[in-house]
Amino acid sequence: MKPDTLGHIATAGRNRNAAQELLTLVTSMNVQPPLYEWVSVMAFYSAVHYVNAFLWERHGLAPTSHGQRGSYIATLAPLPSLRLEYRQLSSHAWNARYVHGYRLSERQIRDLLDINLPYVEAMICAELGVSPP
C-alpha cells in the first residue's frame, strides 16, 4: 500500500476519534444550543480522507476540491454506493460552516457518527483491505 494512502487512513481515523471526543465534550459543555454542528465538520473530514485514500491507492488521484471528489464518488466504482452517506456528511458540514444559525440535534449528529461515517469507513477499508484505524 502506498505511504500516502496509509497517511489518509490514519488522518481519517484521527478525525473520526476527534469527532467522537468533541461530541462528548460538547455534550458536557454549558453552551446552548450545543455545538453539534462542529462535530459534523470533523466527521466529514474523516470521510474526505477515507475517500482520498481510496482514490489515491486505486487510481492515483488526489482531488483538489470537494466538487472534484464528489464527481469521483459519483462515477468511480464502488464509490457510488457510499454517495448518500457521504453527501449527508458533506451537507451538514457545509451548513455548519456557512449557514447562519444552522444547528444539528444530538440525534442527527449521533446518526452521522454511528451510521454515515462508519458506512464510509467500512466500505473504504474493506475495499483497500485494511482495518479501520
Tab-separated table of C-alpha atoms in Angstrom:
chain	number	residue	atom	x	y	z
A	1	MET	CA	0.000	0.000	0.000
A	2	LYS	CA	1.229	3.492	-0.871
A	3	PRO	CA	2.511	5.632	2.025
A	4	ASP	CA	0.112	8.482	1.222
A	5	THR	CA	-2.798	6.036	1.309
A	6	LEU	CA	-1.803	4.973	4.809
A	7	GLY	CA	-1.482	8.635	5.760
A	8	HIS	CA	-5.030	9.343	4.609
A	9	ILE	CA	-6.337	6.317	6.525
A	10	ALA	CA	-4.529	7.458	9.678
A	11	THR	CA	-5.837	11.013	9.327
A	12	ALA	CA	-9.360	9.713	8.739
A	13	GLY	CA	-9.173	7.686	11.944
A	14	ARG	CA	-7.749	10.618	13.873
A	15	ASN	CA	-10.541	12.896	12.649
A	16	ARG	CA	-13.164	10.251	13.494
A	17	ASN	CA	-11.776	9.901	17.007
A	18	ALA	CA	-11.630	13.675	17.417
A	19	ALA	CA	-15.271	13.983	16.308
A	20	GLN	CA	-16.303	11.387	18.889
A	21	GLU	CA	-14.319	13.154	21.614
A	22	LEU	CA	-15.733	16.528	20.592
A	23	LEU	CA	-19.248	15.110	20.858
A	24	THR	CA	-18.506	14.047	24.432
A	25	LEU	CA	-17.101	17.489	25.222
A	26	VAL	CA	-19.959	19.376	23.536
A	27	THR	CA	-22.488	17.312	25.452
A	28	SER	CA	-20.875	18.312	28.746
A	29	MET	CA	-20.337	21.997	27.900
A	30	ASN	CA	-22.637	24.691	29.178
A	31	VAL	CA	-23.134	26.184	25.693
A	32	GLN	CA	-26.675	26.444	24.390
A	33	PRO	CA	-27.594	25.366	21.880
A	34	PRO	CA	-24.926	22.638	21.885
A	35	LEU	CA	-22.285	22.915	19.176
A	36	TYR	CA	-23.170	19.623	17.481
A	37	GLU	CA	-22.738	21.146	14.041
A	38	TRP	CA	-18.960	21.389	14.563
A	39	VAL	CA	-18.800	17.669	15.262
A	40	SER	CA	-20.250	17.172	11.777
A	41	VAL	CA	-17.339	19.099	10.264
A	42	MET	CA	-14.789	16.775	11.845
A	43	ALA	CA	-16.813	13.715	10.839
A	44	PHE	CA	-16.983	14.952	7.251
A	45	TYR	CA	-13.230	15.456	7.057
A	46	SER	CA	-12.768	11.903	8.263
A	47	ALA	CA	-14.874	10.763	5.290
A	48	VAL	CA	-12.859	13.040	2.971
A	49	HIS	CA	-9.640	11.294	3.966
A	50	TYR	CA	-11.156	7.833	3.591
A	51	VAL	CA	-12.274	8.680	0.059
A	52	ASN	CA	-8.908	10.283	-0.704
A	53	ALA	CA	-7.168	7.103	0.450
A	54	PHE	CA	-9.214	5.033	-1.979
A	55	LEU	CA	-8.770	7.457	-4.876
A	56	TRP	CA	-5.016	7.626	-4.365
A	57	GLU	CA	-4.463	3.909	-3.864
A	58	ARG	CA	-6.663	2.666	-6.691
A	59	HIS	CA	-6.476	5.467	-9.255
A	60	GLY	CA	-3.524	7.713	-8.356
A	61	LEU	CA	-5.976	10.606	-7.968
A	62	ALA	CA	-5.606	13.465	-5.498
A	63	PRO	CA	-8.721	15.649	-5.689
A	64	THR	CA	-8.089	19.373	-5.342
A	65	SER	CA	-11.671	20.340	-4.493
A	66	HIS	CA	-14.809	18.956	-2.897
A	67	GLY	CA	-16.521	19.169	-6.281
A	68	GLN	CA	-13.861	17.081	-7.951
A	69	ARG	CA	-14.035	14.493	-5.166
A	70	GLY	CA	-17.822	14.443	-5.491
A	71	SER	CA	-17.533	13.733	-9.205
A	72	TYR	CA	-15.266	10.777	-8.495
A	73	ILE	CA	-17.689	9.493	-5.864
A	74	ALA	CA	-20.495	9.672	-8.412
A	75	THR	CA	-18.641	7.803	-11.153
A	76	LEU	CA	-15.817	5.550	-9.905
A	77	ALA	CA	-16.987	2.154	-8.695
A	78	PRO	CA	-17.586	1.239	-5.939
A	79	LEU	CA	-17.800	4.808	-4.588
A	80	PRO	CA	-21.363	5.493	-5.792
A	81	SER	CA	-22.550	3.025	-3.133
A	82	LEU	CA	-21.489	5.469	-0.399
A	83	ARG	CA	-22.744	8.575	-2.178
A	84	LEU	CA	-25.771	9.130	0.100
A	85	GLU	CA	-23.833	8.762	3.355
A	86	TYR	CA	-21.009	10.982	2.104
A	87	ARG	CA	-23.465	13.593	0.822
A	88	GLN	CA	-25.193	13.789	4.194
A	89	LEU	CA	-21.870	14.294	5.954
A	90	SER	CA	-20.864	16.903	3.388
A	91	SER	CA	-24.159	18.803	3.538
A	92	HIS	CA	-24.193	19.060	7.319
A	93	ALA	CA	-20.551	20.153	7.418
A	94	TRP	CA	-21.121	22.776	4.719
A	95	ASN	CA	-24.194	24.112	6.518
A	96	ALA	CA	-22.295	24.202	9.814
A	97	ARG	CA	-19.607	26.365	8.242
A	98	TYR	CA	-21.690	28.697	6.097
A	99	VAL	CA	-25.375	28.824	7.107
A	100	HIS	CA	-26.100	31.349	9.839
A	101	GLY	CA	-27.894	29.724	12.746
A	102	TYR	CA	-27.556	26.184	11.427
A	103	ARG	CA	-27.991	23.610	14.185
A	104	LEU	CA	-27.996	19.839	14.466
A	105	SER	CA	-29.812	17.839	17.107
A	106	GLU	CA	-27.998	15.277	19.198
A	107	ARG	CA	-29.877	12.528	17.316
A	108	GLN	CA	-28.721	13.901	13.957
A	109	ILE	CA	-25.068	14.066	14.979
A	110	ARG	CA	-25.199	10.606	16.518
A	111	ASP	CA	-26.617	9.253	13.253
A	112	LEU	CA	-23.739	10.848	11.337
A	113	LEU	CA	-21.181	9.328	13.742
A	114	ASP	CA	-22.888	5.967	14.246
A	115	ILE	CA	-24.302	5.293	10.758
A	116	ASN	CA	-22.991	7.532	7.979
A	117	LEU	CA	-19.302	7.755	8.837
A	118	PRO	CA	-18.969	4.068	9.818
A	119	TYR	CA	-20.525	3.115	6.472
A	120	VAL	CA	-17.933	5.151	4.562
A	121	GLU	CA	-15.139	3.857	6.773
A	122	ALA	CA	-16.156	0.200	6.476
A	123	MET	CA	-16.597	0.313	2.720
A	124	ILE	CA	-13.280	2.039	2.039
A	125	CYS	CA	-11.319	-0.094	4.485
A	126	ALA	CA	-12.840	-3.288	3.047
A	127	GLU	CA	-12.017	-2.176	-0.499
A	128	LEU	CA	-8.427	-1.404	0.491
A	129	GLY	CA	-8.048	-4.499	2.666
A	130	VAL	CA	-7.153	-2.573	5.823
A	131	SER	CA	-8.631	-2.482	9.301
A	132	PRO	CA	-10.107	0.817	10.438
A	133	PRO	CA	-7.557	2.720	12.496
